[in-house]
Tab-separated table of C-alpha atoms in Angstrom:
chain	number	residue	atom	x	y	z
A	1	UNK	CA	-100.834	84.699	-15.963
A	2	UNK	CA	-100.014	81.017	-16.205
A	3	UNK	CA	-98.480	78.879	-13.493
A	4	UNK	CA	-96.364	75.840	-14.212
A	5	UNK	CA	-97.352	72.708	-12.348
A	6	UNK	CA	-94.552	70.350	-11.300
A	7	UNK	CA	-94.651	67.098	-13.140
A	8	UNK	CA	-93.208	63.623	-12.499
A	9	UNK	CA	-89.851	64.586	-14.014
A	10	UNK	CA	-89.510	67.479	-11.551
A	11	UNK	CA	-90.289	65.205	-8.631
A	12	UNK	CA	-87.584	62.800	-9.809
A	13	UNK	CA	-85.049	65.653	-9.985
A	14	UNK	CA	-85.909	66.865	-6.500
A	15	UNK	CA	-85.674	63.328	-5.118
A	16	UNK	CA	-82.318	62.764	-6.813
A	17	UNK	CA	-80.959	66.095	-5.553
A	18	UNK	CA	-82.110	65.270	-2.035
A	19	UNK	CA	-80.518	61.814	-2.206
A	20	UNK	CA	-77.188	63.354	-3.250
A	21	UNK	CA	-77.243	66.217	-0.767
A	22	UNK	CA	-77.921	64.094	2.315
A	23	UNK	CA	-74.672	62.061	2.121
A	24	UNK	CA	-72.681	65.234	1.438
A	25	UNK	CA	-74.211	66.904	4.478
A	26	UNK	CA	-73.460	63.860	6.610
A	27	UNK	CA	-69.833	63.748	5.444
A	28	UNK	CA	-69.510	67.378	6.500
A	29	UNK	CA	-71.233	66.722	9.817
A	30	UNK	CA	-69.588	66.569	13.237
A	31	UNK	CA	-70.426	62.888	13.606
A	32	UNK	CA	-68.522	61.923	10.473
A	33	UNK	CA	-65.592	64.010	11.704
A	34	UNK	CA	-65.737	62.025	14.956
A	35	UNK	CA	-65.259	58.824	12.965
A	36	UNK	CA	-62.106	60.316	11.471
A	37	UNK	CA	-60.917	61.551	14.879
A	38	UNK	CA	-61.264	58.032	16.275
A	39	UNK	CA	-59.387	56.509	13.358
A	40	UNK	CA	-56.644	59.129	13.734
A	41	UNK	CA	-55.692	57.737	17.149
A	42	UNK	CA	-54.878	54.312	15.711
A	43	UNK	CA	-51.951	55.816	13.794
A	44	UNK	CA	-50.140	55.793	17.146
A	45	UNK	CA	-50.039	51.971	16.994
A	46	UNK	CA	-47.982	49.710	14.737
A	47	UNK	CA	-47.488	49.555	11.795
A	48	UNK	CA	-47.508	53.358	11.473
A	49	UNK	CA	-46.046	53.846	14.983
A	50	UNK	CA	-46.690	57.581	15.348
A	51	UNK	CA	-46.760	56.962	19.081
A	52	UNK	CA	-46.301	60.648	19.944
A	53	UNK	CA	-49.727	61.251	18.368
A	54	UNK	CA	-51.382	59.614	21.371
A	55	UNK	CA	-50.314	62.547	23.557
A	56	UNK	CA	-52.407	65.088	21.609
A	57	UNK	CA	-54.387	63.176	18.959
A	58	UNK	CA	-57.533	63.028	21.105
A	59	UNK	CA	-57.776	66.833	21.242
A	60	UNK	CA	-59.783	67.306	17.979
A	61	UNK	CA	-62.342	64.755	19.135
A	62	UNK	CA	-62.568	66.345	22.579
A	63	UNK	CA	-63.104	69.793	21.055
A	64	UNK	CA	-65.943	68.512	18.861
A	65	UNK	CA	-67.532	66.799	21.864
A	66	UNK	CA	-67.279	69.959	24.003
A	67	UNK	CA	-68.857	71.994	21.191
A	68	UNK	CA	-71.913	69.702	21.289
A	69	UNK	CA	-75.121	71.626	22.085
A	70	UNK	CA	-76.196	69.037	24.692
A	71	UNK	CA	-74.674	66.316	26.827
A	72	UNK	CA	-76.716	63.778	24.868
A	73	UNK	CA	-75.119	64.903	21.617
A	74	UNK	CA	-71.717	64.791	23.311
A	75	UNK	CA	-72.329	61.162	24.179
A	76	UNK	CA	-73.428	60.368	20.619
A	77	UNK	CA	-70.329	62.016	19.186
A	78	UNK	CA	-68.153	59.983	21.528
A	79	UNK	CA	-69.995	56.882	20.270
A	80	UNK	CA	-68.883	57.767	16.741
A	81	UNK	CA	-65.358	58.443	18.030
A	82	UNK	CA	-65.224	54.962	19.549
A	83	UNK	CA	-66.633	53.375	16.409
A	84	UNK	CA	-63.979	55.038	14.250
A	85	UNK	CA	-61.267	53.948	16.678
A	86	UNK	CA	-62.403	50.310	16.576
A	87	UNK	CA	-62.879	50.212	12.794
A	88	UNK	CA	-59.319	51.450	12.253
A	89	UNK	CA	-57.862	49.243	15.002
A	90	UNK	CA	-59.598	46.085	13.756
A	91	UNK	CA	-59.742	46.645	9.988
A	92	UNK	CA	-57.300	43.774	9.476
A	93	UNK	CA	-59.960	41.344	10.721
A	94	UNK	CA	-62.108	42.031	7.659
A	95	UNK	CA	-60.877	38.902	5.773
A	96	UNK	CA	-62.000	36.850	8.744
A	97	UNK	CA	-65.345	38.400	9.729
A	98	UNK	CA	-66.228	40.674	6.799
A	99	UNK	CA	-68.863	43.282	7.712
A	100	UNK	CA	-68.693	42.033	11.281
A	101	UNK	CA	-65.996	44.683	11.854
A	102	UNK	CA	-68.603	47.410	11.310
A	103	UNK	CA	-71.032	45.597	13.575
A	104	UNK	CA	-68.429	45.329	16.346
A	105	UNK	CA	-67.568	49.027	16.013
A	106	UNK	CA	-71.212	50.117	16.043
A	107	UNK	CA	-72.065	48.025	19.094
A	108	UNK	CA	-68.976	48.616	21.222
A	109	UNK	CA	-68.626	52.268	20.260
A	110	UNK	CA	-71.449	52.876	22.751
A	111	UNK	CA	-68.941	52.227	25.552
A	112	UNK	CA	-67.486	55.691	24.875
A	113	UNK	CA	-70.806	57.437	25.613
A	114	UNK	CA	-70.003	58.152	29.310
A	115	UNK	CA	-66.713	59.708	28.210
A	116	UNK	CA	-68.551	62.019	25.814
A	117	UNK	CA	-71.247	63.017	28.302
A	118	UNK	CA	-68.622	63.794	30.959
A	119	UNK	CA	-66.466	65.783	28.518
A	120	UNK	CA	-69.389	67.944	27.387
A	121	UNK	CA	-70.545	68.560	30.943
A	122	UNK	CA	-67.153	69.289	32.486
A	123	UNK	CA	-65.242	71.112	29.729
A	124	UNK	CA	-67.930	73.342	28.226
A	125	UNK	CA	-67.129	77.069	28.538
A	126	UNK	CA	-67.063	79.042	30.696
A	127	UNK	CA	-64.958	76.744	32.833
A	128	UNK	CA	-64.969	76.789	36.601
A	129	UNK	CA	-62.100	75.602	38.758
A	130	UNK	CA	-64.194	72.775	40.148
A	131	UNK	CA	-65.190	71.456	36.714
A	132	UNK	CA	-61.638	71.808	35.392
A	133	UNK	CA	-60.218	69.804	38.293
A	134	UNK	CA	-62.959	67.211	37.917
A	135	UNK	CA	-62.284	66.880	34.177
A	136	UNK	CA	-58.638	66.006	34.839
A	137	UNK	CA	-59.740	63.036	36.942
A	138	UNK	CA	-63.133	62.007	35.547
A	139	UNK	CA	-62.342	61.995	31.813
A	140	UNK	CA	-59.270	59.701	32.008
A	141	UNK	CA	-61.286	57.502	34.383
A	142	UNK	CA	-64.188	57.305	31.920
A	143	UNK	CA	-61.769	56.304	29.169
A	144	UNK	CA	-60.344	53.607	31.440
A	145	UNK	CA	-63.883	52.379	32.160
A	146	UNK	CA	-64.366	51.945	28.423
A	147	UNK	CA	-61.143	49.963	28.090
A	148	UNK	CA	-61.907	47.870	31.155
A	149	UNK	CA	-65.381	46.942	29.919
A	150	UNK	CA	-64.279	45.941	26.437
A	151	UNK	CA	-61.382	43.984	27.933
A	152	UNK	CA	-63.819	41.437	29.282
A	153	UNK	CA	-63.402	38.226	27.285
A	154	UNK	CA	-67.147	37.957	26.612
A	155	UNK	CA	-66.982	41.365	24.897
A	156	UNK	CA	-63.994	40.521	22.732
A	157	UNK	CA	-60.898	41.346	24.774
A	158	UNK	CA	-58.535	44.302	25.218
A	159	UNK	CA	-57.179	44.924	21.736
A	160	UNK	CA	-55.700	48.374	21.029
A	161	UNK	CA	-55.727	49.575	24.627
A	162	UNK	CA	-54.585	53.185	24.280
A	163	UNK	CA	-51.550	52.804	26.540
A	164	UNK	CA	-50.141	49.980	24.413
A	165	UNK	CA	-49.274	52.577	21.751
A	166	UNK	CA	-46.222	53.507	23.870
A	167	UNK	CA	-44.648	50.042	23.586
A	168	UNK	CA	-41.339	51.378	22.232
A	169	UNK	CA	-40.555	53.745	25.101
A	170	UNK	CA	-39.136	52.238	28.310
A	171	UNK	CA	-39.453	55.530	30.167
A	172	UNK	CA	-43.211	55.578	29.541
A	173	UNK	CA	-43.585	51.833	30.047
A	174	UNK	CA	-42.294	52.358	33.590
A	175	UNK	CA	-45.863	53.414	34.383
A	176	UNK	CA	-46.982	49.912	33.393
A	177	UNK	CA	-44.721	48.484	36.085
A	178	UNK	CA	-46.635	50.620	38.602
A	179	UNK	CA	-50.229	50.444	37.353
A	180	UNK	CA	-50.270	48.294	34.249
A	181	UNK	CA	-51.066	49.490	30.761
A	182	UNK	CA	-54.100	51.217	32.291
A	183	UNK	CA	-51.930	53.828	33.991
A	184	UNK	CA	-50.331	54.690	30.640
A	185	UNK	CA	-53.797	55.139	29.119
A	186	UNK	CA	-54.723	57.413	32.028
A	187	UNK	CA	-51.620	59.554	31.469
A	188	UNK	CA	-52.290	59.853	27.725
A	189	UNK	CA	-55.899	60.958	28.154
A	190	UNK	CA	-54.863	63.323	30.964
A	191	UNK	CA	-52.384	64.995	28.590
A	192	UNK	CA	-55.118	65.509	25.977
A	193	UNK	CA	-57.547	66.960	28.531
A	194	UNK	CA	-54.795	69.294	29.771
A	195	UNK	CA	-54.272	70.586	26.219
A	196	UNK	CA	-57.998	71.362	25.906
A	197	UNK	CA	-57.806	73.327	29.175
A	198	UNK	CA	-54.874	75.281	27.757
A	199	UNK	CA	-56.720	75.958	24.496
A	200	UNK	CA	-59.660	77.398	26.396
A	201	UNK	CA	-57.344	79.716	28.296
A	202	UNK	CA	-55.469	81.165	25.317
A	203	UNK	CA	-56.477	84.692	24.278
A	204	UNK	CA	-58.419	84.737	20.988
A	205	UNK	CA	-57.592	81.110	20.221
A	206	UNK	CA	-59.810	79.746	22.993
A	207	UNK	CA	-62.922	81.605	21.897
A	208	UNK	CA	-62.363	80.568	18.289
A	209	UNK	CA	-61.985	76.881	19.080
A	210	UNK	CA	-64.592	76.767	21.850
A	211	UNK	CA	-67.126	79.625	21.723
A	212	UNK	CA	-67.600	81.143	25.143
A	213	UNK	CA	-64.037	80.440	26.324
A	214	UNK	CA	-62.032	83.284	27.801
A	215	UNK	CA	-58.541	83.959	29.104
A	216	UNK	CA	-58.079	82.501	32.592
A	217	UNK	CA	-54.462	82.559	33.705
A	218	UNK	CA	-55.128	80.221	36.631
A	219	UNK	CA	-56.732	77.568	34.427
A	220	UNK	CA	-53.862	77.919	31.958
A	221	UNK	CA	-51.416	77.146	34.770
A	222	UNK	CA	-53.571	74.187	35.830
A	223	UNK	CA	-53.623	72.814	32.273
A	224	UNK	CA	-49.884	73.274	31.893
A	225	UNK	CA	-49.177	71.597	35.229
A	226	UNK	CA	-51.437	68.641	34.401
A	227	UNK	CA	-49.849	68.249	30.983
A	228	UNK	CA	-46.333	68.285	32.386
A	229	UNK	CA	-47.326	65.829	35.123
A	230	UNK	CA	-48.695	63.361	32.546
A	231	UNK	CA	-45.604	63.627	30.345
A	232	UNK	CA	-43.014	63.335	33.113
A	233	UNK	CA	-44.796	60.730	35.245
A	234	UNK	CA	-43.269	57.912	33.183
A	235	UNK	CA	-39.663	59.142	33.279
A	236	UNK	CA	-40.043	59.800	37.013
A	237	UNK	CA	-41.292	56.258	37.592
A	238	UNK	CA	-38.446	54.986	35.419
A	239	UNK	CA	-35.902	56.858	37.556
A	240	UNK	CA	-37.379	55.819	40.896
A	241	UNK	CA	-38.351	52.219	40.175
A	242	UNK	CA	-35.465	49.764	40.513
A	243	UNK	CA	-35.035	47.439	37.512
A	244	UNK	CA	-36.163	43.841	37.855
A	245	UNK	CA	-33.150	41.846	39.087
A	246	UNK	CA	-31.643	39.362	36.634
A	247	UNK	CA	-31.601	35.994	38.385
A	248	UNK	CA	-30.148	33.990	35.492
A	249	UNK	CA	-29.440	33.886	31.771
A	250	UNK	CA	-31.173	31.522	29.383
A	251	UNK	CA	-31.036	31.138	25.616
A	252	UNK	CA	-34.343	30.691	23.814
A	253	UNK	CA	-34.413	29.461	20.213
A	254	UNK	CA	-37.595	30.448	18.376
A	255	UNK	CA	-38.339	28.645	15.123
A	256	UNK	CA	-40.389	30.443	12.450
A	257	UNK	CA	-40.828	28.634	9.138
A	258	UNK	CA	-43.032	31.372	7.650
A	259	UNK	CA	-45.902	31.035	5.184
A	260	UNK	CA	-45.856	27.760	3.265
A	261	UNK	CA	-48.825	27.201	0.982
A	262	UNK	CA	-47.536	25.161	-1.954
A	263	UNK	CA	-47.166	21.872	-0.109
A	264	UNK	CA	-49.605	20.822	2.638
A	265	UNK	CA	-47.291	18.121	3.962
A	266	UNK	CA	-44.355	20.524	4.161
A	267	UNK	CA	-46.524	23.127	5.909
A	268	UNK	CA	-47.633	20.586	8.516
A	269	UNK	CA	-44.070	19.568	9.380
A	270	UNK	CA	-42.316	22.875	8.649
A	271	UNK	CA	-41.242	23.654	12.221
A	272	UNK	CA	-39.946	20.127	12.769
A	273	UNK	CA	-38.111	20.077	9.440
A	274	UNK	CA	-36.490	23.480	10.000
A	275	UNK	CA	-35.429	22.603	13.541
A	276	UNK	CA	-33.913	19.307	12.389
A	277	UNK	CA	-32.092	20.986	9.500
A	278	UNK	CA	-30.555	23.615	11.799
A	279	UNK	CA	-29.580	21.139	14.525
A	280	UNK	CA	-25.898	20.333	14.527
A	281	UNK	CA	-24.140	18.567	17.416
A	282	UNK	CA	-26.162	20.013	20.257
A	283	UNK	CA	-26.549	23.448	18.699
A	284	UNK	CA	-29.460	25.050	16.877
A	285	UNK	CA	-28.396	27.577	14.293
A	286	UNK	CA	-25.001	27.910	15.987
A	287	UNK	CA	-26.292	28.471	19.541
A	288	UNK	CA	-26.895	26.119	22.451
A	289	UNK	CA	-30.469	26.831	23.510
A	290	UNK	CA	-32.043	26.147	26.886
A	291	UNK	CA	-35.497	25.992	25.319
A	292	UNK	CA	-36.767	25.641	21.740
A	293	UNK	CA	-40.123	27.246	20.974
A	294	UNK	CA	-42.311	26.638	17.931
A	295	UNK	CA	-45.202	28.823	16.856
A	296	UNK	CA	-48.923	28.339	17.279
A	297	UNK	CA	-50.513	25.441	15.357
A	298	UNK	CA	-47.059	24.098	14.507
A	299	UNK	CA	-48.352	20.515	14.514
A	300	UNK	CA	-51.714	19.055	13.559
A	301	UNK	CA	-51.701	15.827	15.609
A	302	UNK	CA	-52.500	14.964	19.219
A	303	UNK	CA	-49.237	13.848	20.820
A	304	UNK	CA	-51.102	12.205	23.698
A	305	UNK	CA	-52.758	9.602	21.434
A	306	UNK	CA	-51.102	6.199	20.835
A	307	UNK	CA	-51.613	6.682	17.078
A	308	UNK	CA	-49.016	9.458	17.097
A	309	UNK	CA	-46.444	7.870	19.398
A	310	UNK	CA	-43.964	7.800	16.513
A	311	UNK	CA	-44.260	11.575	16.082
A	312	UNK	CA	-43.740	12.087	19.799
A	313	UNK	CA	-40.612	9.888	19.664
A	314	UNK	CA	-39.268	12.069	16.826
A	315	UNK	CA	-39.742	15.171	18.967
A	316	UNK	CA	-38.083	13.473	21.935
A	317	UNK	CA	-35.107	12.630	19.741
A	318	UNK	CA	-34.971	16.216	18.445
A	319	UNK	CA	-35.013	17.511	22.026
A	320	UNK	CA	-32.214	15.113	22.993
A	321	UNK	CA	-30.099	16.076	19.963
A	322	UNK	CA	-30.305	19.788	20.828
A	323	UNK	CA	-30.031	19.283	24.574
A	324	UNK	CA	-33.103	21.430	25.210
A	325	UNK	CA	-36.788	21.012	25.948
A	326	UNK	CA	-39.072	21.570	22.981
A	327	UNK	CA	-42.297	23.601	23.249
A	328	UNK	CA	-44.664	22.747	20.394
A	329	UNK	CA	-48.255	23.766	19.739
A	330	UNK	CA	-50.906	21.373	18.525
A	331	UNK	CA	-54.129	22.403	16.822
A	332	UNK	CA	-56.363	19.336	16.951
A	333	UNK	CA	-59.781	17.991	17.811
A	334	UNK	CA	-59.451	16.087	21.073
A	335	UNK	CA	-61.555	12.903	21.231
A	336	UNK	CA	-64.566	13.404	23.468
A	337	UNK	CA	-63.852	17.119	24.008
A	338	UNK	CA	-63.757	19.131	20.798
A	339	UNK	CA	-61.363	21.473	19.007
A	340	UNK	CA	-58.599	22.798	21.279
A	341	UNK	CA	-55.155	24.384	21.018
A	342	UNK	CA	-52.461	22.960	23.270
A	343	UNK	CA	-48.946	24.048	24.131
A	344	UNK	CA	-47.033	20.821	24.757
A	345	UNK	CA	-43.632	20.759	26.470
A	346	UNK	CA	-41.557	17.813	25.235
A	347	UNK	CA	-38.269	16.580	26.700
A	348	UNK	CA	-36.128	13.545	25.748
A	349	UNK	CA	-38.193	11.614	28.314
A	350	UNK	CA	-41.602	12.540	26.880
A	351	UNK	CA	-44.345	15.098	27.549
A	352	UNK	CA	-43.588	17.250	30.604
A	353	UNK	CA	-46.630	19.506	30.592
A	354	UNK	CA	-49.607	20.853	28.636
A	355	UNK	CA	-51.324	24.236	28.562
A	356	UNK	CA	-54.696	24.620	26.807
A	357	UNK	CA	-55.568	27.983	25.246
A	358	UNK	CA	-58.101	29.737	27.461
A	359	UNK	CA	-58.895	33.122	25.893
A	360	UNK	CA	-60.149	32.495	22.380
A	361	UNK	CA	-60.176	34.881	19.408
A	362	UNK	CA	-63.669	36.315	18.881
A	363	UNK	CA	-65.105	35.249	15.520
A	364	UNK	CA	-61.841	33.514	14.569
A	365	UNK	CA	-62.084	30.699	17.147
A	366	UNK	CA	-65.579	31.209	18.464
A	367	UNK	CA	-68.569	33.449	17.751
A	368	UNK	CA	-69.907	35.333	20.764
A	369	UNK	CA	-73.689	35.070	20.979
A	370	UNK	CA	-73.592	32.490	18.203
A	371	UNK	CA	-77.353	32.112	18.165
A	372	UNK	CA	-77.732	35.768	17.176
A	373	UNK	CA	-74.523	36.219	15.137
A	374	UNK	CA	-74.117	32.804	13.530
A	375	UNK	CA	-75.186	34.262	10.173
A	376	UNK	CA	-71.691	35.762	9.870
A	377	UNK	CA	-70.370	32.318	8.900
A	378	UNK	CA	-72.343	32.571	5.642
A	379	UNK	CA	-70.645	35.787	4.498
A	380	UNK	CA	-67.180	35.529	6.059
A	381	UNK	CA	-64.553	33.134	7.408
A	382	UNK	CA	-65.868	33.384	10.956
A	383	UNK	CA	-65.510	30.220	13.040
A	384	UNK	CA	-67.908	27.509	11.884
A	385	UNK	CA	-67.896	26.045	15.405
A	386	UNK	CA	-66.725	27.228	18.800
A	387	UNK	CA	-63.341	26.047	20.020
A	388	UNK	CA	-63.174	24.645	23.553
A	389	UNK	CA	-61.302	26.916	26.039
A	390	UNK	CA	-58.904	25.662	28.692
A	391	UNK	CA	-59.187	26.071	32.451
A	392	UNK	CA	-56.784	29.024	32.843
A	393	UNK	CA	-53.143	30.054	33.060
A	394	UNK	CA	-50.626	27.811	34.788
A	395	UNK	CA	-46.895	27.130	34.609
A	396	UNK	CA	-44.989	24.551	32.621
A	397	UNK	CA	-41.764	23.325	34.210
A	398	UNK	CA	-38.969	23.270	31.658
A	399	UNK	CA	-35.336	22.401	32.387
A	400	UNK	CA	-32.321	24.307	31.079
A	401	UNK	CA	-29.129	22.770	29.666
A	402	UNK	CA	-27.595	22.530	33.126
A	403	UNK	CA	-30.582	20.612	34.443
A	404	UNK	CA	-31.926	23.526	36.510
A	405	UNK	CA	-35.699	24.157	36.675
A	406	UNK	CA	-36.998	26.861	34.337
A	407	UNK	CA	-40.627	27.676	35.218
A	408	UNK	CA	-42.298	29.309	32.214
A	409	UNK	CA	-45.691	30.903	31.741
A	410	UNK	CA	-46.952	29.720	28.354
A	411	UNK	CA	-49.798	31.536	26.620
A	412	UNK	CA	-51.113	31.337	23.079
A	413	UNK	CA	-51.478	34.111	20.488
A	414	UNK	CA	-54.399	36.441	21.366
A	415	UNK	CA	-53.759	35.860	25.066
A	416	UNK	CA	-50.885	38.349	24.891
A	417	UNK	CA	-53.553	41.069	24.874
A	418	UNK	CA	-54.688	40.138	28.403
A	419	UNK	CA	-52.543	41.658	31.181
A	420	UNK	CA	-54.065	39.467	33.887
A	421	UNK	CA	-52.893	36.178	32.345
A	422	UNK	CA	-49.208	37.132	32.316
A	423	UNK	CA	-49.573	38.480	35.858
A	424	UNK	CA	-51.094	35.200	37.050
A	425	UNK	CA	-48.147	33.285	35.587
A	426	UNK	CA	-45.719	35.715	37.210
A	427	UNK	CA	-47.430	35.373	40.584
A	428	UNK	CA	-47.112	31.600	40.259
A	429	UNK	CA	-43.342	31.950	39.831
A	430	UNK	CA	-42.738	32.166	36.071
A	431	UNK	CA	-39.227	33.354	35.196
A	432	UNK	CA	-40.104	33.723	31.522
A	433	UNK	CA	-43.348	34.453	29.624
A	434	UNK	CA	-43.679	32.604	26.309
A	435	UNK	CA	-46.278	33.327	23.630
A	436	UNK	CA	-46.900	31.100	20.609
A	437	UNK	CA	-48.670	32.746	17.691
A	438	UNK	CA	-49.624	32.425	14.030
A	439	UNK	CA	-51.163	35.122	11.847
A	440	UNK	CA	-51.264	33.750	8.274
A	441	UNK	CA	-54.665	35.303	7.520
A	442	UNK	CA	-53.446	38.777	8.410
A	443	UNK	CA	-50.086	38.914	6.640
A	444	UNK	CA	-49.444	42.324	5.104
A	445	UNK	CA	-51.745	44.147	7.546
A	446	UNK	CA	-51.133	46.034	10.780
A	447	UNK	CA	-52.391	43.051	12.789
A	448	UNK	CA	-49.128	41.069	13.252
A	449	UNK	CA	-47.147	44.165	14.218
A	450	UNK	CA	-49.787	45.290	16.716
A	451	UNK	CA	-49.792	41.778	18.145
A	452	UNK	CA	-46.014	41.600	18.503
A	453	UNK	CA	-45.856	44.975	20.277
A	454	UNK	CA	-47.992	43.690	23.159
A	455	UNK	CA	-45.109	41.574	24.466
A	456	UNK	CA	-43.163	44.722	25.348
A	457	UNK	CA	-46.039	45.955	27.501
A	458	UNK	CA	-46.420	42.575	29.227
A	459	UNK	CA	-42.659	42.535	29.991
A	460	UNK	CA	-42.910	45.981	31.579
A	461	UNK	CA	-45.965	44.989	33.624
A	462	UNK	CA	-44.590	41.724	34.958
A	463	UNK	CA	-40.864	42.401	35.211
A	464	UNK	CA	-40.246	39.183	33.268
A	465	UNK	CA	-38.636	38.656	29.845
A	466	UNK	CA	-41.186	37.912	27.138
A	467	UNK	CA	-40.672	35.981	23.913
A	468	UNK	CA	-43.136	35.360	21.113
A	469	UNK	CA	-42.507	32.602	18.582
A	470	UNK	CA	-44.642	32.995	15.489
A	471	UNK	CA	-45.412	30.350	12.913
A	472	UNK	CA	-46.116	33.348	10.695
A	473	UNK	CA	-46.058	36.999	11.624
A	474	UNK	CA	-43.506	38.596	13.943
A	475	UNK	CA	-41.160	36.637	16.194
A	476	UNK	CA	-39.899	38.923	18.962
A	477	UNK	CA	-38.135	38.982	22.340
A	478	UNK	CA	-38.250	41.647	25.043
A	479	UNK	CA	-36.156	42.007	28.146
A	480	UNK	CA	-37.779	43.055	31.415
């Protein structure tokens, strides 16, 4: 009897089969499914705008976390959920930072670990009343902890906060007037946890979805009550909260020239040229504005320098011709300071006020931990040097056509993602919140639409009208 001895060719086949099987197994694994579950949630945001998905889209991820054999595995699965969420929410930054998107997702996905550990501990069958009640409070709170931590400027800022997905619904946004966008996030996660409680309580279905679950009529009632409370909390707040009183009417003209790439000179002066062309006898495009707003980086010179006095005089004349103050945005390197972005309020009499951008775009305007991550500049369009931030939010004092003061809170682009900045301006007495933005790198992606939607949330939070003038991207206006 002879026995065949495996040769080199057999070893190659076994190695090749193993190399092919491992990726297939991983794709079929729970952790890969968690990536998809995280990405699924982003469909609730613009440009897809399936905002209703936020009310139940977290359920598949929660079920997979609860099915984890240990709390440690539940935390790891939540890590993958967070990574998938961030990859989908920030994919449009790939032209700017390349593989840095994956790095950001892998690092900051860890912030979801407490959520996963808590979900596995509190929702695993068989459920007790105490754990069910705790889950309804602890899990939304853990999600909010994740959003709060990643909202810190040093960690990138609060992009794609879950509650912002409801930007189109005033009845839900009423919660933002009570507790900010965070309260909307809490309600959304609460609704998803309530659905999981209901699933566990359904005959046959519960045991199939979550082995060990059984019919518990009391827990079913608890889940139903929690779900209804989360859904109707917004409409109730909308009915009980009085609308912000209208103290005056103002007309804001926002000038958007769009993408101009064929002529550098035309691109530099596009906002000025368009405004001048539309100005006719004290009107701009047929209306008599109280304030004219240009987009971010609408000029490339420093209006405070003597060298550009002629340009400033042109803007003063433009303001006088239209009978309205002019808010421009300069993107320049300030002598002795560095690269900064300024909002400059110009009247017929000269410069009335300046705001310097404070919250900078990670990787686009500065690289966090540059010493460790500076290598990204070699493989992407990440910022070659760090821009200099301003000192913080403050008001600019415009004047309307009747000569009455119009205090405005001016913020720049990415700063619309930060609830605290608009609130600071409101507390200082702003009657209007103005954002100046430009998104030429991200045209054709979900980025500009996601950005524009944030103004609706800020208007609900502050009770102030919000306008956003975009050099490129979406120019929008929201009432309070």
